[in-house]
mmCIF file of C-alpha atoms in Angstrom:
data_model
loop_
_atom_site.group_PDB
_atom_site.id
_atom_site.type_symbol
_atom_site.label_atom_id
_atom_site.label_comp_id
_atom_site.label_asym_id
_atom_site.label_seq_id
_atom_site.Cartn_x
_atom_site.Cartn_y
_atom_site.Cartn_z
ATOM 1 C CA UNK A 1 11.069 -13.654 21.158
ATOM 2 C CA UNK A 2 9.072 -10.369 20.640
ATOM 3 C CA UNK A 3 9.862 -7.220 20.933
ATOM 4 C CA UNK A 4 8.309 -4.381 21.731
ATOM 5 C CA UNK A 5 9.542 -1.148 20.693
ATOM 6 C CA UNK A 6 7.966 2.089 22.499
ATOM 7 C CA UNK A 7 6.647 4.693 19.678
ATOM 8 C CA UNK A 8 8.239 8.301 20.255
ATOM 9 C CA UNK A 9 6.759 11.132 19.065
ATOM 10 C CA UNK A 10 9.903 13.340 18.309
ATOM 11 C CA UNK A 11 11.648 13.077 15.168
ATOM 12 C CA UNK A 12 15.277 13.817 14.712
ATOM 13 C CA UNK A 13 15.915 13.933 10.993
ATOM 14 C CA UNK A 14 19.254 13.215 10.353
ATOM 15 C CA UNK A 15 20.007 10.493 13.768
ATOM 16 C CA UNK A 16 18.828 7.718 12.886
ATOM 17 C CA UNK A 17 20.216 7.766 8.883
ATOM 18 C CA UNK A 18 23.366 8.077 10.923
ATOM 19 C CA UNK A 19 23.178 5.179 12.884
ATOM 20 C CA UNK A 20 22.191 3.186 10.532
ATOM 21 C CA UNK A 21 24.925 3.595 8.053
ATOM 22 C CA UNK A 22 27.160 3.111 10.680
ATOM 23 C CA UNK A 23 25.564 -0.546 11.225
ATOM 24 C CA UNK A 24 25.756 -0.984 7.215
ATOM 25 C CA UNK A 25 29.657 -1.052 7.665
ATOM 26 C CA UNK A 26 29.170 -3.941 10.531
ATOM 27 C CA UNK A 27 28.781 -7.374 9.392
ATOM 28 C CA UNK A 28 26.365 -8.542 11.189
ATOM 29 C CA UNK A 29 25.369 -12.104 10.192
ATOM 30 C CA UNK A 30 26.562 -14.506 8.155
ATOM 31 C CA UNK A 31 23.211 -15.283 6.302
ATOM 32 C CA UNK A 32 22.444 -12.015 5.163
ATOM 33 C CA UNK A 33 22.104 -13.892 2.064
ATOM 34 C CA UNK A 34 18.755 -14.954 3.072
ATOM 35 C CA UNK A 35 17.835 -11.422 2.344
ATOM 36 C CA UNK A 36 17.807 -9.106 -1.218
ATOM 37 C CA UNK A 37 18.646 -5.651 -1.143
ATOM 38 C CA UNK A 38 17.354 -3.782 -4.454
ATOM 39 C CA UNK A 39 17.811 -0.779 -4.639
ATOM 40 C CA UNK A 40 20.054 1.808 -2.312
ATOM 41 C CA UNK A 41 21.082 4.305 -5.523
ATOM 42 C CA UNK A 42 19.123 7.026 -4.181
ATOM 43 C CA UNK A 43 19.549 7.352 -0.166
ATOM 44 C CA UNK A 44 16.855 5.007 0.488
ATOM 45 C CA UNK A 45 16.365 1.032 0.723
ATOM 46 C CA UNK A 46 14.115 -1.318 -0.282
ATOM 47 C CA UNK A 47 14.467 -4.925 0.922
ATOM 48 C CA UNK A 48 12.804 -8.323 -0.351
ATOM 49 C CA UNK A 49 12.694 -10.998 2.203
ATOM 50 C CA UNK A 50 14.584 -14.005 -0.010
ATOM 51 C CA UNK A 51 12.343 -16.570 0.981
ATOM 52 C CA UNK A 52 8.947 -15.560 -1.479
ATOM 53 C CA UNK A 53 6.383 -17.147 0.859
ATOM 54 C CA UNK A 54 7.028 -14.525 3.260
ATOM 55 C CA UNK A 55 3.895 -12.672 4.228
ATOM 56 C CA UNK A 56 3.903 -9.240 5.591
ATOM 57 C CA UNK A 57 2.938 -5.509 5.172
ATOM 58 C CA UNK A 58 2.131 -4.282 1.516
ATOM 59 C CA UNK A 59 5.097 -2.298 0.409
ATOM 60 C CA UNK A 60 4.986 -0.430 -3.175
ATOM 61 C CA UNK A 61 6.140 3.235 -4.191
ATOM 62 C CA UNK A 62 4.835 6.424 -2.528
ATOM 63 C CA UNK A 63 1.364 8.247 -3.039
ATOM 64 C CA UNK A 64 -0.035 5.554 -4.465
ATOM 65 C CA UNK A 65 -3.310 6.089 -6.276
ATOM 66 C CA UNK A 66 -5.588 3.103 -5.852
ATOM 67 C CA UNK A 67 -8.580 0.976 -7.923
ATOM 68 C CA UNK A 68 -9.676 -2.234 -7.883
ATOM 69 C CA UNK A 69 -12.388 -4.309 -8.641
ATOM 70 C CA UNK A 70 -13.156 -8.567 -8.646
ATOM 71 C CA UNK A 71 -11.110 -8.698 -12.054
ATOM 72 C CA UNK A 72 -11.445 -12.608 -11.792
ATOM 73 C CA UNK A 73 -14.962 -12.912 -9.966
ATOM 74 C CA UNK A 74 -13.963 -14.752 -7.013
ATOM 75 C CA UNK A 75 -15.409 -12.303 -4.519
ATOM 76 C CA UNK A 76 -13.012 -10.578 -3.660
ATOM 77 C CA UNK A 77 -11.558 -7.078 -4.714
ATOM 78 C CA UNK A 78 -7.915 -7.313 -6.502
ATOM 79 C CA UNK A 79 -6.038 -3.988 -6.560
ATOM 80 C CA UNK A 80 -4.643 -1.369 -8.930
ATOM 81 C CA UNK A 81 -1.973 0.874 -7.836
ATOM 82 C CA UNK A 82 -0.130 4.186 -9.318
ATOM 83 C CA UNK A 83 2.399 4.936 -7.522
ATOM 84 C CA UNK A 84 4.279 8.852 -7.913
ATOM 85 C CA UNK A 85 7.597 9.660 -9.245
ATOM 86 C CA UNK A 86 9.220 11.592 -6.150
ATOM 87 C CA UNK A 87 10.846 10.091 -2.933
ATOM 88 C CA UNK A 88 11.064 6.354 -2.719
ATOM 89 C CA UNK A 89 9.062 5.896 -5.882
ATOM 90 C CA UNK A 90 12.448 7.490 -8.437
ATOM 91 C CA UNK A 91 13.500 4.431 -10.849
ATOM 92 C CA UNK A 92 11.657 1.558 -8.449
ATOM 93 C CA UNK A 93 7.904 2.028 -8.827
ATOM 94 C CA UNK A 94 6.736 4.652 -10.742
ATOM 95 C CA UNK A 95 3.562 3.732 -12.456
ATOM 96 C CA UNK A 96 0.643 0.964 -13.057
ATOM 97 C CA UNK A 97 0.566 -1.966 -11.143
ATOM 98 C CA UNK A 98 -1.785 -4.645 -10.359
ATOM 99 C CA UNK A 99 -2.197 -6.880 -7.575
ATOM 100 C CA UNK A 100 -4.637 -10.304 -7.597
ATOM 101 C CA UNK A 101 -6.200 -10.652 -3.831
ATOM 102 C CA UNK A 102 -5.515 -14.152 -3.360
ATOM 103 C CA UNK A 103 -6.786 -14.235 0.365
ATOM 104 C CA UNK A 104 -10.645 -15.113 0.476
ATOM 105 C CA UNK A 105 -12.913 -12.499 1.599
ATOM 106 C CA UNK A 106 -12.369 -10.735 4.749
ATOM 107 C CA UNK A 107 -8.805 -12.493 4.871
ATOM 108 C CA UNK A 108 -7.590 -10.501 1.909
ATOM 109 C CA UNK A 109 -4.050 -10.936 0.625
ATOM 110 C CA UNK A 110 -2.016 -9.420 -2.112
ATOM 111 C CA UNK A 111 0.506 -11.224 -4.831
ATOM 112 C CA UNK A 112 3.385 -9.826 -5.342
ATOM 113 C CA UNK A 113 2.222 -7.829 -8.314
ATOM 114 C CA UNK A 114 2.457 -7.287 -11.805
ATOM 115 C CA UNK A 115 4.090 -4.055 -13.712
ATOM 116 C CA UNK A 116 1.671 -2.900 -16.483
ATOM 117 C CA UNK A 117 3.096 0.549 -17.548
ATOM 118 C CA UNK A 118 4.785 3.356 -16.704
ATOM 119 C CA UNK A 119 2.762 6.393 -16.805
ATOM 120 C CA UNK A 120 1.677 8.341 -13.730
ATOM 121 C CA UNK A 121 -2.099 9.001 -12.830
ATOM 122 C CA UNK A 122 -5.294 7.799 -12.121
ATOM 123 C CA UNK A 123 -6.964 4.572 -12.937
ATOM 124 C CA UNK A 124 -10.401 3.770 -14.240
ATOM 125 C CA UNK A 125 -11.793 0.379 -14.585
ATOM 126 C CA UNK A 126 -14.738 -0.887 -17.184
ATOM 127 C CA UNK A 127 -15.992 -3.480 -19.665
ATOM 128 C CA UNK A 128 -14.182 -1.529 -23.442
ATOM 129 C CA UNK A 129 -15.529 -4.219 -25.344
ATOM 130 C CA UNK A 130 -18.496 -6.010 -23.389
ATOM 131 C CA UNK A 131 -16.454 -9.320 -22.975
ATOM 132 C CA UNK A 132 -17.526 -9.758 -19.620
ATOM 133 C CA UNK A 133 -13.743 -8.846 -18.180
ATOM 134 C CA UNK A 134 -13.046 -5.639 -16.610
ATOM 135 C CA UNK A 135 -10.497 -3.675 -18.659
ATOM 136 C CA UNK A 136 -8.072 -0.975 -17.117
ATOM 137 C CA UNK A 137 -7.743 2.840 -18.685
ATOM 138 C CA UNK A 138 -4.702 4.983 -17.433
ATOM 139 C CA UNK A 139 -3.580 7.970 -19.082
ATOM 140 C CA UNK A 140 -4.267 7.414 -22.538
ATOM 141 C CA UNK A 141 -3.567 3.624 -22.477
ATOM 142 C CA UNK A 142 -6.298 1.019 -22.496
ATOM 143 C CA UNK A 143 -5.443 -2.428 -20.955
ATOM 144 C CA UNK A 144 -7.430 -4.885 -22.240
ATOM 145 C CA UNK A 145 -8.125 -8.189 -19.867
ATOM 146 C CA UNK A 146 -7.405 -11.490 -21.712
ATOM 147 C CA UNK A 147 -7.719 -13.240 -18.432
ATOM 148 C CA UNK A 148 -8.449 -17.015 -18.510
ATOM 149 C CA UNK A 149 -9.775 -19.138 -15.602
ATOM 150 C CA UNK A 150 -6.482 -19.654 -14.275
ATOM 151 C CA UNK A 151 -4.743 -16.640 -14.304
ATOM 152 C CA UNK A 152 -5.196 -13.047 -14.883
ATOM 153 C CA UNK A 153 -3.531 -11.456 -17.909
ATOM 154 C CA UNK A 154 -3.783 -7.645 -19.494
ATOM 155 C CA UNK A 155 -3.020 -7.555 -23.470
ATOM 156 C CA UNK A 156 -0.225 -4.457 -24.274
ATOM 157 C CA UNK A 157 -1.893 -1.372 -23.806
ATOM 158 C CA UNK A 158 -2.860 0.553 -26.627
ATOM 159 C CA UNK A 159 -3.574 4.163 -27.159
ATOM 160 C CA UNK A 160 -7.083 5.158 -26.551
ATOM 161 C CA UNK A 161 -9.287 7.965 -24.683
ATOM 162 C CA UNK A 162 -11.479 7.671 -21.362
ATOM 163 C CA UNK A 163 -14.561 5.638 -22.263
ATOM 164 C CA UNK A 164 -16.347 7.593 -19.715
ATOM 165 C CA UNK A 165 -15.764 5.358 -16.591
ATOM 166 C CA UNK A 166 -16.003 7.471 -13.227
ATOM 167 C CA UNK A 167 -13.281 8.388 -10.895
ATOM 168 C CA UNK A 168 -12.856 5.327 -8.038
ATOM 169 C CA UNK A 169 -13.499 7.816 -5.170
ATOM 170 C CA UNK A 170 -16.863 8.775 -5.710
ATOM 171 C CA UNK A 171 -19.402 6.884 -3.864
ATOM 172 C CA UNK A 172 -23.141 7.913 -2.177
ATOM 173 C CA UNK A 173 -21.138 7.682 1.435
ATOM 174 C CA UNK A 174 -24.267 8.983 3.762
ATOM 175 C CA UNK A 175 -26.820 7.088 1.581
ATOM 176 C CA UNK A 176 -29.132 10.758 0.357
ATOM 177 C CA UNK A 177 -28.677 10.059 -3.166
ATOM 178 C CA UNK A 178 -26.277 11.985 -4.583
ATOM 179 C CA UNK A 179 -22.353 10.859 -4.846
ATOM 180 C CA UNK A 180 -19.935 11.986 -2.193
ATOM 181 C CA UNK A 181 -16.136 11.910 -2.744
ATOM 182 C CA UNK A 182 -13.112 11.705 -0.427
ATOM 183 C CA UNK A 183 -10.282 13.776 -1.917
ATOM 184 C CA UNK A 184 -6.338 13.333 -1.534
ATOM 185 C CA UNK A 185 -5.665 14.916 1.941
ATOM 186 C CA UNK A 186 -2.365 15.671 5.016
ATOM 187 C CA UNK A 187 -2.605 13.210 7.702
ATOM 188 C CA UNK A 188 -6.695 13.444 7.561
ATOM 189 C CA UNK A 189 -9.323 11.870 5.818
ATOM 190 C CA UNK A 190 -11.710 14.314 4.121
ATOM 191 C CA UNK A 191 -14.951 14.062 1.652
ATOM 192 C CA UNK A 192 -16.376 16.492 -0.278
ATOM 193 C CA UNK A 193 -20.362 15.787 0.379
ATOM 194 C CA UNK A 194 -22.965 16.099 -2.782
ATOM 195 C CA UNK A 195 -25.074 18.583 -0.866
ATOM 196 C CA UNK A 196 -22.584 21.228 -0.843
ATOM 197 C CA UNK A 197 -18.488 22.090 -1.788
ATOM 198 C CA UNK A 198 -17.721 22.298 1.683
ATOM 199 C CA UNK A 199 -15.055 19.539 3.435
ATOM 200 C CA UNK A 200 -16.292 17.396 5.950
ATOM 201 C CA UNK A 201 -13.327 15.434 8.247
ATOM 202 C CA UNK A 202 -14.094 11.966 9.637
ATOM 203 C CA UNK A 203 -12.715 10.409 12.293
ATOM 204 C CA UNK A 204 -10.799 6.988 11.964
ATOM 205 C CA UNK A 205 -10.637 4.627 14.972
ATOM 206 C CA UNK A 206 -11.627 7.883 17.157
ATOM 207 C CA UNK A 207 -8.961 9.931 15.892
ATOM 208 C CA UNK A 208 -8.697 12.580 13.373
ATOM 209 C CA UNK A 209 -4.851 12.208 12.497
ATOM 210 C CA UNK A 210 -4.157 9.345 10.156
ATOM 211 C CA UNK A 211 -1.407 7.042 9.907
ATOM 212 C CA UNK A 212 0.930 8.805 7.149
ATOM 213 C CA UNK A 213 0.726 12.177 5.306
ATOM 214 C CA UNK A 214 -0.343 12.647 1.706
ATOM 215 C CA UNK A 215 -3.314 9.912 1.982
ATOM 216 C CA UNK A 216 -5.488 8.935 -1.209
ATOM 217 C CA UNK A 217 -8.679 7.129 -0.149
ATOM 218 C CA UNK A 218 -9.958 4.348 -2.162
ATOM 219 C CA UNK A 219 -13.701 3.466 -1.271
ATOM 220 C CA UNK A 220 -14.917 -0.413 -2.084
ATOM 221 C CA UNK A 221 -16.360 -3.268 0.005
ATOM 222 C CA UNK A 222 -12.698 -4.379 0.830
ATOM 223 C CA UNK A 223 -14.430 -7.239 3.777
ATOM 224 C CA UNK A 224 -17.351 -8.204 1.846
ATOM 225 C CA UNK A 225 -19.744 -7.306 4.437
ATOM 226 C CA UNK A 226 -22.037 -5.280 2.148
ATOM 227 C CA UNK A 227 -21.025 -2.239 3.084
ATOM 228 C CA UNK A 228 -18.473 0.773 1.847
ATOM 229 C CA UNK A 229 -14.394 0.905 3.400
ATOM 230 C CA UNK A 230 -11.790 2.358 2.467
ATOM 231 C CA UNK A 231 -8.595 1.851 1.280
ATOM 232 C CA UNK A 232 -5.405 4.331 2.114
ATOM 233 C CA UNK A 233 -2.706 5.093 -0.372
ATOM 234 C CA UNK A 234 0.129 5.960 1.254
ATOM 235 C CA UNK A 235 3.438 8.412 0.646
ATOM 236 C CA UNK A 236 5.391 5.548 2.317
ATOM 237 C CA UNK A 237 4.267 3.139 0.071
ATOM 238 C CA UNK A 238 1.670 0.984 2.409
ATOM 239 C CA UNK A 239 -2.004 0.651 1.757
ATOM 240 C CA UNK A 240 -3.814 0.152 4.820
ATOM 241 C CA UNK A 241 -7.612 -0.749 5.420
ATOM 242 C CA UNK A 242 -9.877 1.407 7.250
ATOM 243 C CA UNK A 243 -13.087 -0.939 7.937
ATOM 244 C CA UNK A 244 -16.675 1.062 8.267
ATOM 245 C CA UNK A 245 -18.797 -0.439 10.646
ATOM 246 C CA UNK A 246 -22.432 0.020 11.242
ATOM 247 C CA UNK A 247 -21.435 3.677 10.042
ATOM 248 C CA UNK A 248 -18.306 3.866 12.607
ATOM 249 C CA UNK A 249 -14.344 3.934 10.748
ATOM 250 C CA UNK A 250 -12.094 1.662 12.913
ATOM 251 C CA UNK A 251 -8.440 1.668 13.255
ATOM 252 C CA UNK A 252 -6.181 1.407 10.029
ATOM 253 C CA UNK A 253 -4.917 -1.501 9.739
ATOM 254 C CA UNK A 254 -2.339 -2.375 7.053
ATOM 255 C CA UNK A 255 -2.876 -4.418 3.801
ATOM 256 C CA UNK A 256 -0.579 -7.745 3.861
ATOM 257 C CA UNK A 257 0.669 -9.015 0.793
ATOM 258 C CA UNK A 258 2.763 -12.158 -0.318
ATOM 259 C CA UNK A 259 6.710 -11.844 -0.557
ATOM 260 C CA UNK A 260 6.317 -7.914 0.242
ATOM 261 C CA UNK A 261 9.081 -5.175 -0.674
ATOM 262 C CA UNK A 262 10.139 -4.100 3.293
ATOM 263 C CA UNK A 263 9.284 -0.214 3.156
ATOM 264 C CA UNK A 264 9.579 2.521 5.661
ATOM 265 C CA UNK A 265 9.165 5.327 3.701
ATOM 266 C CA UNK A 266 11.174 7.935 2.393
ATOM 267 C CA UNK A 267 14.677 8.081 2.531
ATOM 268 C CA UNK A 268 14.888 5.135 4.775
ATOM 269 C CA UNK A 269 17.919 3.099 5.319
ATOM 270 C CA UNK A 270 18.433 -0.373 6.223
ATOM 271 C CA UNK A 271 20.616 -2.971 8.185
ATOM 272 C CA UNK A 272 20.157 -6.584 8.613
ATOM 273 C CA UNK A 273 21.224 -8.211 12.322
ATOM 274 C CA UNK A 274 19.811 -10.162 14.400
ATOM 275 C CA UNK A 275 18.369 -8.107 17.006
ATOM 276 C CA UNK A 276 17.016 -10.778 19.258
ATOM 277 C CA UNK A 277 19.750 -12.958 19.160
ATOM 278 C CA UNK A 278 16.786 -16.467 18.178
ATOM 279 C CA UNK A 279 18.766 -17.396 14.913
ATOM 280 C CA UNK A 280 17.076 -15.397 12.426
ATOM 281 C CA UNK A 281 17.652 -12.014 10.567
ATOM 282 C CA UNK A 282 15.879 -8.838 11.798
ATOM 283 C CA UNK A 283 15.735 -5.436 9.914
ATOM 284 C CA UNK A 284 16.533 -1.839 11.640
ATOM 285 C CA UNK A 285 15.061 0.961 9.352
ATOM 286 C CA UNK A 286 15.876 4.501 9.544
ATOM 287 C CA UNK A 287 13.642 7.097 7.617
ATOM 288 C CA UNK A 288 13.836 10.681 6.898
ATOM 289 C CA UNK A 289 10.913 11.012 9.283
ATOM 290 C CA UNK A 290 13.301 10.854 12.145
ATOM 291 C CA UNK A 291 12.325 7.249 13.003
ATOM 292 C CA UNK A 292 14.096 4.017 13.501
ATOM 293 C CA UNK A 293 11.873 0.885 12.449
ATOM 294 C CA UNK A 294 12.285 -2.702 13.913
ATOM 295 C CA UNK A 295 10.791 -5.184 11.596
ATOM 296 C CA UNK A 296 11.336 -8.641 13.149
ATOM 297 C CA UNK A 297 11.368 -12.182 11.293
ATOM 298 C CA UNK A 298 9.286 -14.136 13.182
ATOM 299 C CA UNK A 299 9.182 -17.295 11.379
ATOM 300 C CA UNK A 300 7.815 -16.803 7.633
ATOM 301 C CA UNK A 301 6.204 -13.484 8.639
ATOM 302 C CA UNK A 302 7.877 -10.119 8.893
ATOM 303 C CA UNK A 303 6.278 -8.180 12.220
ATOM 304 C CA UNK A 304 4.777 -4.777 11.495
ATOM 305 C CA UNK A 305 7.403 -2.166 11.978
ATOM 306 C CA UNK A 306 7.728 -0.804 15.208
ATOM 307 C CA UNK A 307 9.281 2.650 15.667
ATOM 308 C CA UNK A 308 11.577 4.033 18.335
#
């Protein structure tokens, strides 16, 4: 059975954190056992589905700061993620993380991820010792790739200084030559052109309002169609895609990854029923946005969240 859930444009902050913990105190199934709640220390939850071949939306801390490149040269781009210290990121998943794409190109899919350190910043990938593997340099800390055929591996990093690798957002965007860069924006996506310092605003699937506020772009042939996209870091912890075609940015759509961490943001707050009554556990979400979230299990896949 599938629901859908009208979106409403009014928030009211403090509602649906209400209702929810209300529902907390309710047992509402007998399996929640199915499900893993890690984490509701600091007024917010984040859920793992229990069953790890679980496909769904990529969740991972707030403001995330992306990179990524074909770190094991089978076409596709795998992903690097820093994710902020503030909100839903405290204690959870502050820091440098790396995720192999292991969809096929222009069905991408992320693991579940790897933990590589725990400083916050940006992330610049290059060959440090002409191996042929791309290495990883984060604030001070070179990772060097020891990857082998069958798996990809990073050696403890060691102390070290940029070796002059550029910044992932720059990029010639409007093909004159000289390197444009998209910037970290509110609710809009925003480049800086090489002709001048002034701001130029693009619109996304016709619109100028994006998905979620504080956005950090990430530009890179994420479909393999020979041509630039971009990837969207998040505050709530989702990277979606936002495909350029023929010159035109279409719709975000959100990044799916294996076994995915269940996030709604800041602040949000969780209970486990099942709303549609067909056997299986369903998650109600309430965030500090003013929103409640339905995510429904629908077989091994968790439905994008719809809000009410």
């Amino acid at each position: 059975m599938k629901i859908d859930v009208p979106i409403k444009t009014k928030p009211f902050l403090f509602a649906s954190k209400c209702i929810l913990l209300s529902l907390l105190l309710t047992n509402c199934s007998s399996e929640k056992d199915k499900w893993l709640s890690q984490d509701l220390s600091n007024g917010y939850g984040i859920l793992k589905v229990g069953n790890s071949e679980t496909t769904g939306r990529f969740g991972g801390g707030g403001w995330g700061r992306l990179n990524g490149a074909d770190f094991d040269k089978d076409g596709d781009i795998d992903i690097l993620a820093n994710f902020g210290r503030g909100g839903n990121a405290v204690g959870t998943f502050a820091g440098l993380y790396f995720y192999e794409n292991i969809g096929s190109p222009g069905n991408a899919l992320l693991s579940e991820g790897i933990k590589l350190g725990d400083k916050e910043g940006h992330s610049f990938v290059g060959d440090a010792n002409n191996d042929g593997l791309l290495d990883i340099f984060c604030e001070g800390e070179l990772f060097t790739n020891i990857s082998n055929q069958n798996n990809i591996t990073f050696d403890k990093p060691i102390p070290a200084k940029n070796p002059g690798w550029k910044p992932c957002g720059e990029t010639d965007w409007d093909g004159d030559g000289l390197a444009d860069r998209f910037i970290t924006s509110r609710w809009h996506l925003e480049m800086v052109t090489g002709k001048d310092t002034d701001t130029l605003r693009l619109p996304v699937g016709g619109k100028e309002i994006l998905e979620d506020i504080f956005i950090r772009p990430f530009v890179c042939d994420w479909d393999s169609d020979n041509d630039p996209d971009l990837l969207i870091g998040q505050e709530s912890g989702h990277i979606t895609f936002i495909e350029n075609e023929s010159g035109t940015l279409l719709q975000e759509r959100h990044i799916l990854q294996k076994n995915p961490n269940v996030k709604s943001g800041c602040a949000s707050v969780p209970a486990l029923c099942d709303w549609d009554n067909d056997g299986d556990i369903d998650i109600i979400v309430g965030t500090a946005a003013g929103f409640l979230e339905l995510y429904e299990n629908h077989e091994k896949k968790i439905q994008t969240g719809k809000k009410t």
